[in-house]
Each structure stands twice: as C-alpha cells, then as structure tokens.
Amino acid sequence: MSAGIPESLYGLSFSALEKRLLRDDVNPVHARSLWRALYRDLEANLGTRTDFSPPLARWVAANLGRTFGLEGLVIRQHVESSDARTHKLLLGLHDAQEIETVVMAYPGRHTACLSTQAGCAMGCVFCATGQMGFVRHLTSGEIVAQVVEGQRLLREMGEPPLRNLVMMGMGEPLHNYDEVMQALAIVSDRGGLNIGPNRITVSTVGLVPAILRMAQEAQPYHLAVSLHGMNDEERSALLPVNRRWPLAELLDACRVYIETTGRRIVFGWTLIEGRNDSPEHARRLGRLLSGIHAHVNLIRLNPTQGFDGTTPANAAADAFRDVIRDAGFPCTIRQHRGIDVAAGCGQLRAVGKRR
Ligand code: SAH
Ligand code: SF4
C-alpha cells in the first residue's frame, strides 16, 4: 500500500490478526470478537462497539486509522436493473481510482462479481477494462471490502447473504495472484464471511504459469478460462495474451489443472457476430475441447466504445449452444441480466469517464 495509507484490516487473515494482537500484548482470543464484528455484523464503526473486551477496545482505539484502516469503499454510483435484482456499484478507492462490483440477487444463488485490479494490462480488444489499460493491482483488503459492501447491500434489501463469488469484474485475477488468493482465503474463512471455496470462481484470460501454480498449490477454487477463439490466429486477434501463451500451451495447462485438482474447467466464450459465432466455430471448439473435462459458458458480446463488433442474435447463441451440447459438453448462455445497467466489466466506469 502507498506511503501514509494505513494497512486495511480487511486484508488480514484470521491468523495474522491473532499474531498481530499477540505482538501488541493483547490476548489473541479477542481476535474472534473483532472478526465477528467485521464479517458477521459488517461493522463499519469498530470504535463504537460496546461488546469488545477492554483490551480489545483499547487496541482498536490505538490502531484504527493509524496502523490499520477500515476505510470502506465509497459508493460513487449504484445502478440497479429494471427487475431490481442486479446491482452495479461503482466504488471509489482511497487514491480516487474506481472499480466495479456487481451483486446479483437471484433466489438461491446470490452472487457477487468482484474486481481484482483497477484497469487491466491484458488488452483484450472487446473489453472495456482492457481498453482503459492497467492502473494498479487491488490489495487483498480492497477485494475483501467489495464482498463486505455486497453483504451490506443484501442485508439492507432484506435478502440472504452472498453464496457465490466470481472474479469476473475488472482486471485479470491471476496477474494479481497473491492478493487475490489472500482475499479468497479471508472471505472463505468459516468464522467470517464463510463463502465456501467451491462457490468461488476465478476467471482468467489464460496466464499459464499461474494456472499451473493454482493446481500445484491445490487452491480450492473453481477455474474459468476465457477462450473466445479456437485457433491461435483468431484468438490472438482478440486476446493479445495468446501470443505469449498460445492455445496448445494453455490447454496443456488446463489438462494439468483438471488432472491435479479433479475439477472441471468452465471455458468462457464471448460470441461476436460473424467472428466466432457460427455453427462451424462451435464444431471446431467441440473438437478442440475433446477429452477435456469442460463446461462451456457462452456470453453474447456487450458492445463497447473501443470495439467494432456486433452482438449476435439469441438464435445464433442458442444454435452454438446446441452444437456444443451435441459434442457432449454442458453449455450455458450467460444471461445479460445487467444489460440495462451497463453490464460488461468496466463499462460503468467507462461511461462515467466519457461524461
Ligand atoms: N480477466 C478475466 C476476468 C474478467 S473478464 C478474464 O478475462 O477471464 C470476465 C469475462 O467477461 C471474460 O470471459 C471476458 O472475456 C468477458 N468479457 C469482457 N468484456 C466483454 C464484453 N464486452 N462482452 C462480453 N464479454 C466480455
Ligand atoms: Fe482483462 Fe479480462 Fe478484460 Fe481481458 S477480458 S482485458 S483479461 S479484464
């Protein structure tokens, strides 16, 4: 974190918090009540708690705003879809950067879509975040704080808490590996936010060494890999990162991941009219994935300012899905639930910048 900014309490794991209390001569047993205040009560004002033991209250008074901060994220804009189920938050960070978090309140599967970076270095041509370039990595505290904001929002709405998390907001999560994994360990802690690792999905554009690292470290989260093209020429034209780690290498890494973890991979495919949405593309994709334990998730292009591409009709997406299913793969089409709230990642911020 930059000089002068206190480290966020949200970025500390439970064991790090215990160690910190111990170091400051506070019995680490008090970590439990602080943790409960942060993640069960979603407390924003720790200084006003009356249930803390005197040593913990003194520690909070001495450290909060000095060594540790709890500055939440500032909600700059809150836009909801017409059915009031999809909520898109534009959140301001301490350095005036902005990120987006989407909360989807659909019965039984409340989900938040988190950002992992401000901007993104990967430059995928159709992506609003890619078009703005890389600004900086988010800290683990900033990633956890998005989940806290999501929980607060659902609580205000009288809705049950989040069940699922997807790292499909702004940024490439595996480019910010350590902070993302630290954040996921914190949000899945059973005594805190308690979002099960098997309900968390990390989506990557295909950073091969990081995929292998996730497998090797036996990270318990699901993996989604954005494919979008079924040969190197077509994929590189959309995702420049393919020049660094071409398809064959990427799919080899995916096979290692599947073999090591025993989990399938969800392959994302953004459908762009006339580019990668024909039944022939679908057949070739089916052949490419042959032998891989895969699920295919289709996303119809969300138009962005900087990309001259068209969203295919629903019928084209349905036909594509049917071919993939005939090839033996489960295949779903991601609904454009937030389309009326500037749905695609980075789009709300991009709209703001144009004003
Ligand atoms: N960086 C990660 C995760 C964030 S993007 C990744 O690329 O996987 C999440 C998904 O949204 C990716 O599959 C990405 O290709 C897709 N996406 C980005 N911009 C889009 C757009 N304008 N329309 C449709 N899908 C888009
Ligand atoms: Fe980055 Fe993902 Fe957008 Fe590509 S699609 S620019 S990796 S956020």
mmCIF file of C-alpha atoms and ligand atoms in Angstrom:
data_model
loop_
_atom_site.group_PDB
_atom_site.id
_atom_site.type_symbol
_atom_site.label_atom_id
_atom_site.label_comp_id
_atom_site.label_asym_id
_atom_site.label_seq_id
_atom_site.Cartn_x
_atom_site.Cartn_y
_atom_site.Cartn_z
ATOM 1 C CA MET A 1 0.000 0.000 0.000
ATOM 2 C CA SER A 2 1.266 3.502 -0.720
ATOM 3 C CA ALA A 3 3.054 5.517 1.957
ATOM 4 C CA GLY A 4 0.842 7.100 4.595
ATOM 5 C CA ILE A 5 -2.150 4.839 3.992
ATOM 6 C CA PRO A 6 -2.803 2.502 6.899
ATOM 7 C CA GLU A 7 -2.989 -1.180 6.029
ATOM 8 C CA SER A 8 -6.587 -2.371 5.704
ATOM 9 C CA LEU A 9 -7.905 -4.604 8.450
ATOM 10 C CA TYR A 10 -9.858 -6.394 5.715
ATOM 11 C CA GLY A 11 -6.577 -7.615 4.271
ATOM 12 C CA LEU A 12 -5.549 -9.540 7.398
ATOM 13 C CA SER A 13 -6.238 -13.248 7.664
ATOM 14 C CA PHE A 14 -7.592 -14.504 10.972
ATOM 15 C CA SER A 15 -4.254 -15.980 11.970
ATOM 16 C CA ALA A 16 -2.441 -12.762 11.009
ATOM 17 C CA LEU A 17 -4.880 -10.848 13.195
ATOM 18 C CA GLU A 18 -4.215 -13.192 16.120
ATOM 19 C CA LYS A 19 -0.472 -12.773 15.667
ATOM 20 C CA ARG A 20 -0.828 -9.029 15.486
ATOM 21 C CA LEU A 21 -2.831 -8.894 18.734
ATOM 22 C CA LEU A 22 -0.298 -11.143 20.434
ATOM 23 C CA ARG A 23 2.524 -8.884 19.290
ATOM 24 C CA ASP A 24 0.682 -5.921 20.787
ATOM 25 C CA ASP A 25 0.210 -7.775 24.110
ATOM 26 C CA VAL A 26 -3.499 -8.397 23.608
ATOM 27 C CA ASN A 27 -4.723 -11.920 24.223
ATOM 28 C CA PRO A 28 -5.315 -13.369 20.716
ATOM 29 C CA VAL A 29 -8.529 -14.926 21.961
ATOM 30 C CA HIS A 30 -10.074 -11.483 21.312
ATOM 31 C CA ALA A 31 -9.477 -11.872 17.584
ATOM 32 C CA ARG A 32 -12.705 -13.846 17.463
ATOM 33 C CA SER A 33 -14.929 -10.945 18.554
ATOM 34 C CA LEU A 34 -13.168 -8.495 16.247
ATOM 35 C CA TRP A 35 -13.595 -10.945 13.357
ATOM 36 C CA ARG A 36 -17.275 -11.389 14.179
ATOM 37 C CA ALA A 37 -17.798 -7.624 14.227
ATOM 38 C CA LEU A 38 -16.076 -7.239 10.856
ATOM 39 C CA TYR A 39 -17.625 -10.102 8.972
ATOM 40 C CA ARG A 40 -20.793 -11.202 10.709
ATOM 41 C CA ASP A 41 -22.072 -7.788 11.795
ATOM 42 C CA LEU A 42 -20.362 -5.978 8.867
ATOM 43 C CA GLU A 43 -19.494 -3.294 11.404
ATOM 44 C CA ALA A 44 -18.232 -0.076 9.851
ATOM 45 C CA ASN A 45 -17.539 1.715 13.151
ATOM 46 C CA LEU A 46 -15.426 -0.530 15.319
ATOM 47 C CA GLY A 47 -14.839 2.341 17.748
ATOM 48 C CA THR A 48 -18.499 2.372 18.758
ATOM 49 C CA ARG A 49 -18.718 -1.295 19.732
ATOM 50 C CA THR A 50 -19.756 -1.811 23.322
ATOM 51 C CA ASP A 51 -19.231 -5.570 23.358
ATOM 52 C CA PHE A 52 -15.430 -5.544 22.992
ATOM 53 C CA SER A 53 -13.332 -6.500 25.988
ATOM 54 C CA PRO A 54 -11.376 -3.528 27.394
ATOM 55 C CA PRO A 55 -8.006 -4.734 25.981
ATOM 56 C CA LEU A 56 -9.535 -5.154 22.517
ATOM 57 C CA ALA A 57 -11.341 -1.802 22.684
ATOM 58 C CA ARG A 58 -8.025 -0.162 23.675
ATOM 59 C CA TRP A 59 -6.235 -1.905 20.790
ATOM 60 C CA VAL A 60 -8.874 -0.699 18.347
ATOM 61 C CA ALA A 61 -8.672 2.858 19.700
ATOM 62 C CA ALA A 62 -4.885 2.850 19.463
ATOM 63 C CA ASN A 63 -4.575 1.277 15.999
ATOM 64 C CA LEU A 64 -7.583 2.145 13.930
ATOM 65 C CA GLY A 65 -6.835 4.914 11.485
ATOM 66 C CA ARG A 66 -3.128 4.709 12.358
ATOM 67 C CA THR A 67 -1.616 1.291 11.753
ATOM 68 C CA PHE A 68 -4.808 -0.147 10.351
ATOM 69 C CA GLY A 69 -7.605 1.370 8.368
ATOM 70 C CA LEU A 70 -11.132 0.226 7.843
ATOM 71 C CA GLU A 71 -11.999 2.779 5.277
ATOM 72 C CA GLY A 72 -14.629 1.006 3.264
ATOM 73 C CA LEU A 73 -15.079 1.672 -0.370
ATOM 74 C CA VAL A 74 -17.054 4.761 -1.243
ATOM 75 C CA ILE A 75 -20.131 4.034 -3.308
ATOM 76 C CA ARG A 76 -19.919 6.566 -6.135
ATOM 77 C CA GLN A 77 -22.785 5.169 -8.138
ATOM 78 C CA HIS A 78 -25.352 2.478 -7.517
ATOM 79 C CA VAL A 79 -27.343 1.394 -10.542
ATOM 80 C CA GLU A 80 -29.927 -1.329 -10.499
ATOM 81 C CA SER A 81 -31.530 -3.315 -13.290
ATOM 82 C CA SER A 82 -35.210 -2.857 -14.036
ATOM 83 C CA ASP A 83 -36.090 -6.030 -12.102
ATOM 84 C CA ALA A 84 -34.026 -4.681 -9.145
ATOM 85 C CA ARG A 85 -32.093 -7.941 -8.956
ATOM 86 C CA THR A 86 -28.793 -6.816 -10.456
ATOM 87 C CA HIS A 87 -26.951 -4.044 -8.659
ATOM 88 C CA LYS A 88 -23.878 -2.478 -10.054
ATOM 89 C CA LEU A 89 -21.698 -0.477 -7.705
ATOM 90 C CA LEU A 90 -19.053 1.953 -8.839
ATOM 91 C CA LEU A 91 -16.694 2.077 -5.873
ATOM 92 C CA GLY A 92 -14.078 4.718 -5.136
ATOM 93 C CA LEU A 93 -10.739 3.640 -3.632
ATOM 94 C CA HIS A 94 -8.538 5.718 -1.315
ATOM 95 C CA ASP A 95 -6.484 7.017 -4.233
ATOM 96 C CA ALA A 96 -9.535 8.086 -6.255
ATOM 97 C CA GLN A 97 -9.355 5.047 -8.514
ATOM 98 C CA GLU A 98 -12.678 3.434 -9.310
ATOM 99 C CA ILE A 99 -13.685 -0.181 -9.617
ATOM 100 C CA GLU A 100 -16.932 -2.028 -10.195
ATOM 101 C CA THR A 101 -18.657 -4.716 -8.199
ATOM 102 C CA VAL A 102 -21.863 -6.351 -9.327
ATOM 103 C CA VAL A 103 -24.284 -8.006 -6.933
ATOM 104 C CA MET A 104 -26.878 -10.349 -8.386
ATOM 105 C CA ALA A 105 -29.718 -11.171 -6.028
ATOM 106 C CA TYR A 106 -31.343 -14.150 -7.697
ATOM 107 C CA PRO A 107 -33.111 -16.535 -5.347
ATOM 108 C CA GLY A 108 -30.856 -19.268 -4.017
ATOM 109 C CA ARG A 109 -27.712 -18.057 -5.747
ATOM 110 C CA HIS A 110 -26.822 -14.587 -4.623
ATOM 111 C CA THR A 111 -23.595 -13.815 -6.399
ATOM 112 C CA ALA A 112 -21.054 -11.004 -6.411
ATOM 113 C CA CYS A 113 -18.774 -10.294 -9.327
ATOM 114 C CA LEU A 114 -15.556 -8.782 -7.992
ATOM 115 C CA SER A 115 -12.808 -6.650 -9.479
ATOM 116 C CA THR A 116 -9.209 -7.619 -8.854
ATOM 117 C CA GLN A 117 -7.388 -4.706 -10.498
ATOM 118 C CA ALA A 118 -8.060 -1.104 -11.453
ATOM 119 C CA GLY A 119 -7.887 -1.431 -15.226
ATOM 120 C CA CYS A 120 -6.190 -4.407 -16.828
ATOM 121 C CA ALA A 121 -2.921 -4.995 -18.632
ATOM 122 C CA MET A 122 -4.173 -7.758 -20.922
ATOM 123 C CA GLY A 123 -5.686 -5.540 -23.612
ATOM 124 C CA CYS A 124 -8.456 -7.851 -24.837
ATOM 125 C CA VAL A 125 -9.888 -5.833 -27.697
ATOM 126 C CA PHE A 126 -13.609 -6.081 -26.869
ATOM 127 C CA CYS A 127 -13.292 -5.458 -23.130
ATOM 128 C CA ALA A 128 -13.980 -2.020 -21.633
ATOM 129 C CA THR A 129 -11.471 -2.693 -18.835
ATOM 130 C CA GLY A 130 -8.823 -3.792 -21.321
ATOM 131 C CA GLN A 131 -9.430 -0.629 -23.335
ATOM 132 C CA MET A 132 -8.610 1.579 -20.342
ATOM 133 C CA GLY A 133 -5.229 -0.084 -19.724
ATOM 134 C CA PHE A 134 -3.622 -1.086 -16.437
ATOM 135 C CA VAL A 135 -3.769 1.254 -13.455
ATOM 136 C CA ARG A 136 -2.837 -0.876 -10.445
ATOM 137 C CA HIS A 137 -3.415 -4.117 -8.585
ATOM 138 C CA LEU A 138 -6.042 -4.147 -5.852
ATOM 139 C CA THR A 139 -4.904 -5.125 -2.379
ATOM 140 C CA SER A 140 -6.442 -8.148 -0.671
ATOM 141 C CA GLY A 141 -8.225 -5.676 1.640
ATOM 142 C CA GLU A 142 -9.828 -3.923 -1.325
ATOM 143 C CA ILE A 143 -11.018 -7.238 -2.722
ATOM 144 C CA VAL A 144 -12.462 -8.381 0.628
ATOM 145 C CA ALA A 145 -14.090 -4.947 1.113
ATOM 146 C CA GLN A 146 -16.096 -5.482 -2.104
ATOM 147 C CA VAL A 147 -17.617 -8.605 -0.557
ATOM 148 C CA VAL A 148 -18.402 -6.680 2.625
ATOM 149 C CA GLU A 149 -20.150 -3.988 0.542
ATOM 150 C CA GLY A 150 -22.107 -6.686 -1.278
ATOM 151 C CA GLN A 151 -23.204 -8.232 2.015
ATOM 152 C CA ARG A 152 -24.238 -4.831 3.377
ATOM 153 C CA LEU A 153 -26.315 -4.170 0.296
ATOM 154 C CA LEU A 154 -28.101 -7.531 0.527
ATOM 155 C CA ARG A 155 -28.713 -7.048 4.232
ATOM 156 C CA GLU A 156 -30.272 -3.627 3.581
ATOM 157 C CA MET A 157 -32.502 -5.250 0.976
ATOM 158 C CA GLY A 158 -33.569 -7.896 3.493
ATOM 159 C CA GLU A 159 -32.024 -10.570 1.269
ATOM 160 C CA PRO A 160 -29.997 -13.607 2.321
ATOM 161 C CA PRO A 161 -26.205 -13.228 2.112
ATOM 162 C CA LEU A 162 -23.928 -13.956 -0.826
ATOM 163 C CA ARG A 163 -23.468 -17.591 -1.729
ATOM 164 C CA ASN A 164 -21.210 -17.304 -4.760
ATOM 165 C CA LEU A 165 -18.312 -15.152 -5.859
ATOM 166 C CA VAL A 166 -16.866 -14.791 -9.337
ATOM 167 C CA MET A 167 -13.665 -12.902 -10.157
ATOM 168 C CA MET A 168 -15.106 -11.574 -13.396
ATOM 169 C CA GLY A 169 -15.152 -7.859 -12.754
ATOM 170 C CA MET A 170 -12.344 -5.530 -13.731
ATOM 171 C CA GLY A 171 -8.882 -6.975 -14.031
ATOM 172 C CA GLU A 172 -7.081 -10.244 -14.525
ATOM 173 C CA PRO A 173 -7.097 -12.078 -11.176
ATOM 174 C CA LEU A 174 -4.101 -14.296 -11.925
ATOM 175 C CA HIS A 175 -1.980 -11.242 -12.759
ATOM 176 C CA ASN A 176 -2.559 -10.244 -9.113
ATOM 177 C CA TYR A 177 -2.174 -13.766 -7.784
ATOM 178 C CA ASP A 178 -1.001 -13.269 -4.205
ATOM 179 C CA GLU A 179 -3.505 -10.573 -3.238
ATOM 180 C CA VAL A 180 -6.380 -12.476 -4.843
ATOM 181 C CA MET A 181 -5.531 -15.755 -3.082
ATOM 182 C CA GLN A 182 -5.097 -13.944 0.227
ATOM 183 C CA ALA A 183 -8.506 -12.257 -0.222
ATOM 184 C CA LEU A 184 -10.189 -15.552 -1.109
ATOM 185 C CA ALA A 185 -8.732 -17.233 1.964
ATOM 186 C CA ILE A 186 -10.215 -14.408 4.082
ATOM 187 C CA VAL A 187 -13.685 -14.451 2.518
ATOM 188 C CA SER A 188 -13.932 -18.227 2.731
ATOM 189 C CA ASP A 189 -12.935 -18.325 6.420
ATOM 190 C CA ARG A 190 -15.679 -20.246 8.186
ATOM 191 C CA GLY A 191 -15.777 -17.952 11.201
ATOM 192 C CA GLY A 192 -16.179 -14.882 8.998
ATOM 193 C CA LEU A 193 -17.871 -14.309 5.653
ATOM 194 C CA ASN A 194 -17.860 -18.084 5.182
ATOM 195 C CA ILE A 195 -18.294 -18.266 1.427
ATOM 196 C CA GLY A 196 -17.368 -21.839 0.527
ATOM 197 C CA PRO A 197 -14.312 -22.238 -1.741
ATOM 198 C CA ASN A 198 -16.399 -24.461 -4.010
ATOM 199 C CA ARG A 199 -18.672 -21.459 -4.593
ATOM 200 C CA ILE A 200 -15.838 -19.211 -5.712
ATOM 201 C CA THR A 201 -14.687 -18.993 -9.331
ATOM 202 C CA VAL A 202 -11.502 -17.375 -10.565
ATOM 203 C CA SER A 203 -11.702 -16.389 -14.233
ATOM 204 C CA THR A 204 -8.510 -15.989 -16.253
ATOM 205 C CA VAL A 205 -7.637 -14.918 -19.762
ATOM 206 C CA GLY A 206 -5.082 -17.746 -19.705
ATOM 207 C CA LEU A 207 -1.944 -16.979 -17.686
ATOM 208 C CA VAL A 208 -0.354 -20.410 -17.977
ATOM 209 C CA PRO A 209 2.209 -20.273 -15.121
ATOM 210 C CA ALA A 210 -0.470 -19.041 -12.710
ATOM 211 C CA ILE A 211 -2.910 -21.788 -13.745
ATOM 212 C CA LEU A 212 -0.185 -24.352 -13.032
ATOM 213 C CA ARG A 213 0.549 -22.642 -9.729
ATOM 214 C CA MET A 214 -3.104 -22.846 -8.685
ATOM 215 C CA ALA A 215 -3.021 -26.571 -9.442
ATOM 216 C CA GLN A 216 0.262 -27.131 -7.676
ATOM 217 C CA GLU A 217 -0.845 -25.232 -4.576
ATOM 218 C CA ALA A 218 -4.160 -27.140 -4.638
ATOM 219 C CA GLN A 219 -6.115 -23.897 -4.402
ATOM 220 C CA PRO A 220 -9.686 -24.972 -3.653
ATOM 221 C CA TYR A 221 -11.438 -22.545 -6.024
ATOM 222 C CA HIS A 222 -13.025 -23.196 -9.391
ATOM 223 C CA LEU A 223 -11.298 -22.021 -12.511
ATOM 224 C CA ALA A 224 -12.833 -20.414 -15.588
ATOM 225 C CA VAL A 225 -10.685 -19.856 -18.672
ATOM 226 C CA SER A 226 -11.686 -17.310 -21.300
ATOM 227 C CA LEU A 227 -11.153 -18.863 -24.715
ATOM 228 C CA HIS A 228 -13.067 -16.874 -27.375
ATOM 229 C CA GLY A 229 -11.037 -18.257 -30.276
ATOM 230 C CA MET A 230 -10.258 -21.824 -31.327
ATOM 231 C CA ASN A 231 -7.011 -21.288 -33.187
ATOM 232 C CA ASP A 232 -4.048 -19.052 -32.447
ATOM 233 C CA GLU A 233 -4.744 -16.618 -35.244
ATOM 234 C CA GLU A 234 -8.323 -15.901 -34.217
ATOM 235 C CA ARG A 235 -7.588 -15.938 -30.501
ATOM 236 C CA SER A 236 -4.531 -13.649 -30.729
ATOM 237 C CA ALA A 237 -6.581 -11.109 -32.668
ATOM 238 C CA LEU A 238 -8.979 -10.819 -29.721
ATOM 239 C CA LEU A 239 -6.691 -11.609 -26.787
ATOM 240 C CA PRO A 240 -3.112 -10.364 -27.233
ATOM 241 C CA VAL A 241 -2.009 -12.577 -24.318
ATOM 242 C CA ASN A 242 -2.421 -15.561 -26.646
ATOM 243 C CA ARG A 243 0.838 -14.581 -28.331
ATOM 244 C CA ARG A 244 2.625 -15.144 -25.052
ATOM 245 C CA TRP A 245 0.833 -18.388 -24.142
ATOM 246 C CA PRO A 246 -0.680 -19.918 -27.265
ATOM 247 C CA LEU A 247 -3.645 -22.264 -27.239
ATOM 248 C CA ALA A 248 -1.752 -25.554 -27.172
ATOM 249 C CA GLU A 249 0.211 -24.459 -24.102
ATOM 250 C CA LEU A 250 -2.920 -23.104 -22.447
ATOM 251 C CA LEU A 251 -4.878 -26.305 -22.985
ATOM 252 C CA ASP A 252 -1.953 -28.378 -21.702
ATOM 253 C CA ALA A 253 -2.002 -26.303 -18.518
ATOM 254 C CA CYS A 254 -5.772 -26.821 -18.296
ATOM 255 C CA ARG A 255 -5.303 -30.588 -18.580
ATOM 256 C CA VAL A 256 -2.731 -30.499 -15.762
ATOM 257 C CA TYR A 257 -5.116 -28.403 -13.645
ATOM 258 C CA ILE A 258 -8.007 -30.812 -14.201
ATOM 259 C CA GLU A 259 -5.882 -33.868 -13.541
ATOM 260 C CA THR A 260 -4.330 -32.426 -10.391
ATOM 261 C CA THR A 261 -7.467 -30.955 -8.867
ATOM 262 C CA GLY A 262 -10.118 -33.350 -10.173
ATOM 263 C CA ARG A 263 -12.236 -30.306 -11.054
ATOM 264 C CA ARG A 264 -13.607 -29.365 -14.426
ATOM 265 C CA ILE A 265 -12.876 -26.013 -16.060
ATOM 266 C CA VAL A 266 -15.522 -23.599 -17.284
ATOM 267 C CA PHE A 267 -14.446 -22.246 -20.664
ATOM 268 C CA GLY A 268 -15.810 -18.788 -21.416
ATOM 269 C CA TRP A 269 -16.656 -17.889 -24.996
ATOM 270 C CA THR A 270 -17.759 -14.370 -25.866
ATOM 271 C CA LEU A 271 -19.851 -14.619 -29.028
ATOM 272 C CA ILE A 272 -19.135 -11.911 -31.591
ATOM 273 C CA GLU A 273 -21.291 -11.826 -34.685
ATOM 274 C CA GLY A 274 -19.533 -13.030 -37.789
ATOM 275 C CA ARG A 275 -16.260 -13.676 -35.925
ATOM 276 C CA ASN A 276 -16.650 -16.688 -33.718
ATOM 277 C CA ASP A 277 -20.370 -17.441 -33.544
ATOM 278 C CA SER A 278 -21.023 -19.810 -36.446
ATOM 279 C CA PRO A 279 -22.030 -23.466 -36.011
ATOM 280 C CA GLU A 280 -18.723 -24.340 -37.688
ATOM 281 C CA HIS A 281 -16.882 -22.465 -34.931
ATOM 282 C CA ALA A 282 -18.893 -24.406 -32.394
ATOM 283 C CA ARG A 283 -17.999 -27.734 -34.026
ATOM 284 C CA ARG A 284 -14.321 -26.841 -34.049
ATOM 285 C CA LEU A 285 -14.486 -25.709 -30.439
ATOM 286 C CA GLY A 286 -16.071 -29.059 -29.552
ATOM 287 C CA ARG A 287 -13.174 -30.852 -31.268
ATOM 288 C CA LEU A 288 -10.606 -28.630 -29.558
ATOM 289 C CA LEU A 289 -12.008 -29.476 -26.130
ATOM 290 C CA SER A 290 -12.330 -33.159 -26.868
ATOM 291 C CA GLY A 291 -11.113 -35.217 -23.910
ATOM 292 C CA ILE A 292 -11.127 -32.196 -21.552
ATOM 293 C CA HIS A 293 -13.484 -32.121 -18.569
ATOM 294 C CA ALA A 294 -15.122 -28.879 -19.639
ATOM 295 C CA HIS A 295 -18.227 -26.781 -19.268
ATOM 296 C CA VAL A 296 -18.746 -24.037 -21.853
ATOM 297 C CA ASN A 297 -20.198 -20.703 -20.831
ATOM 298 C CA LEU A 298 -21.317 -18.502 -23.704
ATOM 299 C CA ILE A 299 -21.505 -14.728 -23.335
ATOM 300 C CA ARG A 300 -23.075 -12.602 -26.048
ATOM 301 C CA LEU A 301 -20.843 -9.591 -26.698
ATOM 302 C CA ASN A 302 -21.639 -6.459 -24.747
ATOM 303 C CA PRO A 303 -20.826 -3.675 -27.196
ATOM 304 C CA THR A 304 -18.033 -1.374 -26.006
ATOM 305 C CA GLN A 305 -16.877 2.016 -27.294
ATOM 306 C CA GLY A 306 -13.488 0.857 -28.485
ATOM 307 C CA PHE A 307 -14.501 -2.272 -30.366
ATOM 308 C CA ASP A 308 -16.281 -2.535 -33.641
ATOM 309 C CA GLY A 309 -18.146 -5.783 -33.076
ATOM 310 C CA THR A 310 -21.797 -6.784 -33.005
ATOM 311 C CA THR A 311 -23.799 -8.820 -30.514
ATOM 312 C CA PRO A 312 -25.176 -11.964 -32.126
ATOM 313 C CA ALA A 313 -28.889 -12.675 -32.037
ATOM 314 C CA ASN A 314 -30.219 -15.003 -29.361
ATOM 315 C CA ALA A 315 -30.936 -17.596 -32.035
ATOM 316 C CA ALA A 316 -27.247 -17.731 -33.029
ATOM 317 C CA ALA A 317 -26.243 -18.222 -29.391
ATOM 318 C CA ASP A 318 -28.848 -20.986 -28.998
ATOM 319 C CA ALA A 319 -27.610 -22.737 -32.148
ATOM 320 C CA PHE A 320 -23.996 -22.502 -30.937
ATOM 321 C CA ARG A 321 -25.008 -23.945 -27.593
ATOM 322 C CA ASP A 322 -26.813 -26.858 -29.225
ATOM 323 C CA VAL A 323 -23.730 -27.835 -31.239
ATOM 324 C CA ILE A 324 -21.560 -27.732 -28.119
ATOM 325 C CA ARG A 325 -24.094 -29.857 -26.249
ATOM 326 C CA ASP A 326 -24.227 -32.341 -29.123
ATOM 327 C CA ALA A 327 -20.453 -32.589 -28.834
ATOM 328 C CA GLY A 328 -21.022 -33.787 -25.268
ATOM 329 C CA PHE A 329 -20.291 -30.683 -23.184
ATOM 330 C CA PRO A 330 -22.610 -28.959 -20.746
ATOM 331 C CA CYS A 331 -23.139 -25.484 -22.130
ATOM 332 C CA THR A 332 -24.930 -22.438 -20.754
ATOM 333 C CA ILE A 333 -25.565 -18.959 -22.063
ATOM 334 C CA ARG A 334 -24.835 -16.212 -19.592
ATOM 335 C CA GLN A 335 -27.875 -14.017 -19.310
ATOM 336 C CA HIS A 336 -27.413 -10.334 -19.924
ATOM 337 C CA ARG A 337 -29.100 -9.568 -16.657
ATOM 338 C CA GLY A 338 -27.376 -6.308 -16.164
ATOM 339 C CA ILE A 339 -27.572 -5.124 -19.737
ATOM 340 C CA ASP A 340 -29.693 -2.183 -18.703
ATOM 341 C CA VAL A 341 -27.138 -1.174 -16.083
ATOM 342 C CA ALA A 342 -24.056 -1.025 -18.359
ATOM 343 C CA ALA A 343 -23.420 -4.693 -17.834
ATOM 344 C CA GLY A 344 -19.974 -5.567 -19.101
ATOM 345 C CA CYS A 345 -16.972 -5.303 -16.822
ATOM 346 C CA GLY A 346 -15.538 -1.841 -16.818
ATOM 347 C CA GLN A 347 -18.468 -0.323 -18.650
ATOM 348 C CA LEU A 348 -19.964 1.737 -15.870
ATOM 349 C CA ARG A 349 -16.624 3.358 -15.229
ATOM 350 C CA ALA A 350 -16.052 3.819 -18.954
ATOM 351 C CA VAL A 351 -19.401 5.584 -19.253
ATOM 352 C CA GLY A 352 -18.504 7.855 -16.325
ATOM 353 C CA LYS A 353 -15.201 8.803 -17.947
ATOM 354 C CA ARG A 354 -16.884 9.882 -21.147
ATOM 355 C CA ARG A 355 -19.047 12.425 -19.437
HETATM 356 N N1 SAH B 1 -9.799 -11.091 -16.693
HETATM 357 C C1 SAH B 1 -10.602 -12.235 -16.516
HETATM 358 C C2 SAH B 1 -11.856 -11.977 -15.739
HETATM 359 C C3 SAH B 1 -12.626 -10.707 -16.018
HETATM 360 S S1 SAH B 1 -13.469 -10.634 -17.557
HETATM 361 C C4 SAH B 1 -10.916 -12.883 -17.841
HETATM 362 O O1 SAH B 1 -10.665 -12.279 -18.859
HETATM 363 O O2 SAH B 1 -11.368 -14.024 -17.828
HETATM 364 C C5 SAH B 1 -14.774 -11.816 -17.382
HETATM 365 C C6 SAH B 1 -15.295 -12.350 -18.707
HETATM 366 O O3 SAH B 1 -16.020 -11.328 -19.408
HETATM 367 C C7 SAH B 1 -14.197 -12.838 -19.660
HETATM 368 O O4 SAH B 1 -14.548 -14.072 -20.220
HETATM 369 C C8 SAH B 1 -14.178 -11.745 -20.697
HETATM 370 O O5 SAH B 1 -13.655 -12.198 -21.909
HETATM 371 C C9 SAH B 1 -15.628 -11.349 -20.769
HETATM 372 N N2 SAH B 1 -15.858 -10.029 -21.349
HETATM 373 C C10 SAH B 1 -15.132 -8.911 -21.202
HETATM 374 N N3 SAH B 1 -15.654 -7.887 -21.904
HETATM 375 C C11 SAH B 1 -16.750 -8.368 -22.502
HETATM 376 C C12 SAH B 1 -17.719 -7.800 -23.381
HETATM 377 N N4 SAH B 1 -17.656 -6.539 -23.749
HETATM 378 N N5 SAH B 1 -18.721 -8.592 -23.798
HETATM 379 C C13 SAH B 1 -18.797 -9.878 -23.428
HETATM 380 N N6 SAH B 1 -17.905 -10.478 -22.618
HETATM 381 C C14 SAH B 1 -16.887 -9.729 -22.160
HETATM 382 FE FE1 SF4 B 2 -8.500 -8.003 -18.697
HETATM 383 FE FE2 SF4 B 2 -10.310 -9.994 -18.656
HETATM 384 FE FE3 SF4 B 2 -10.853 -7.612 -19.832
HETATM 385 FE FE4 SF4 B 2 -9.092 -9.270 -20.941
HETATM 386 S S1 SF4 B 2 -11.282 -9.641 -20.647
HETATM 387 S S2 SF4 B 2 -8.825 -7.064 -20.679
HETATM 388 S S3 SF4 B 2 -8.106 -10.143 -19.146
HETATM 389 S S4 SF4 B 2 -10.487 -7.967 -17.660
#
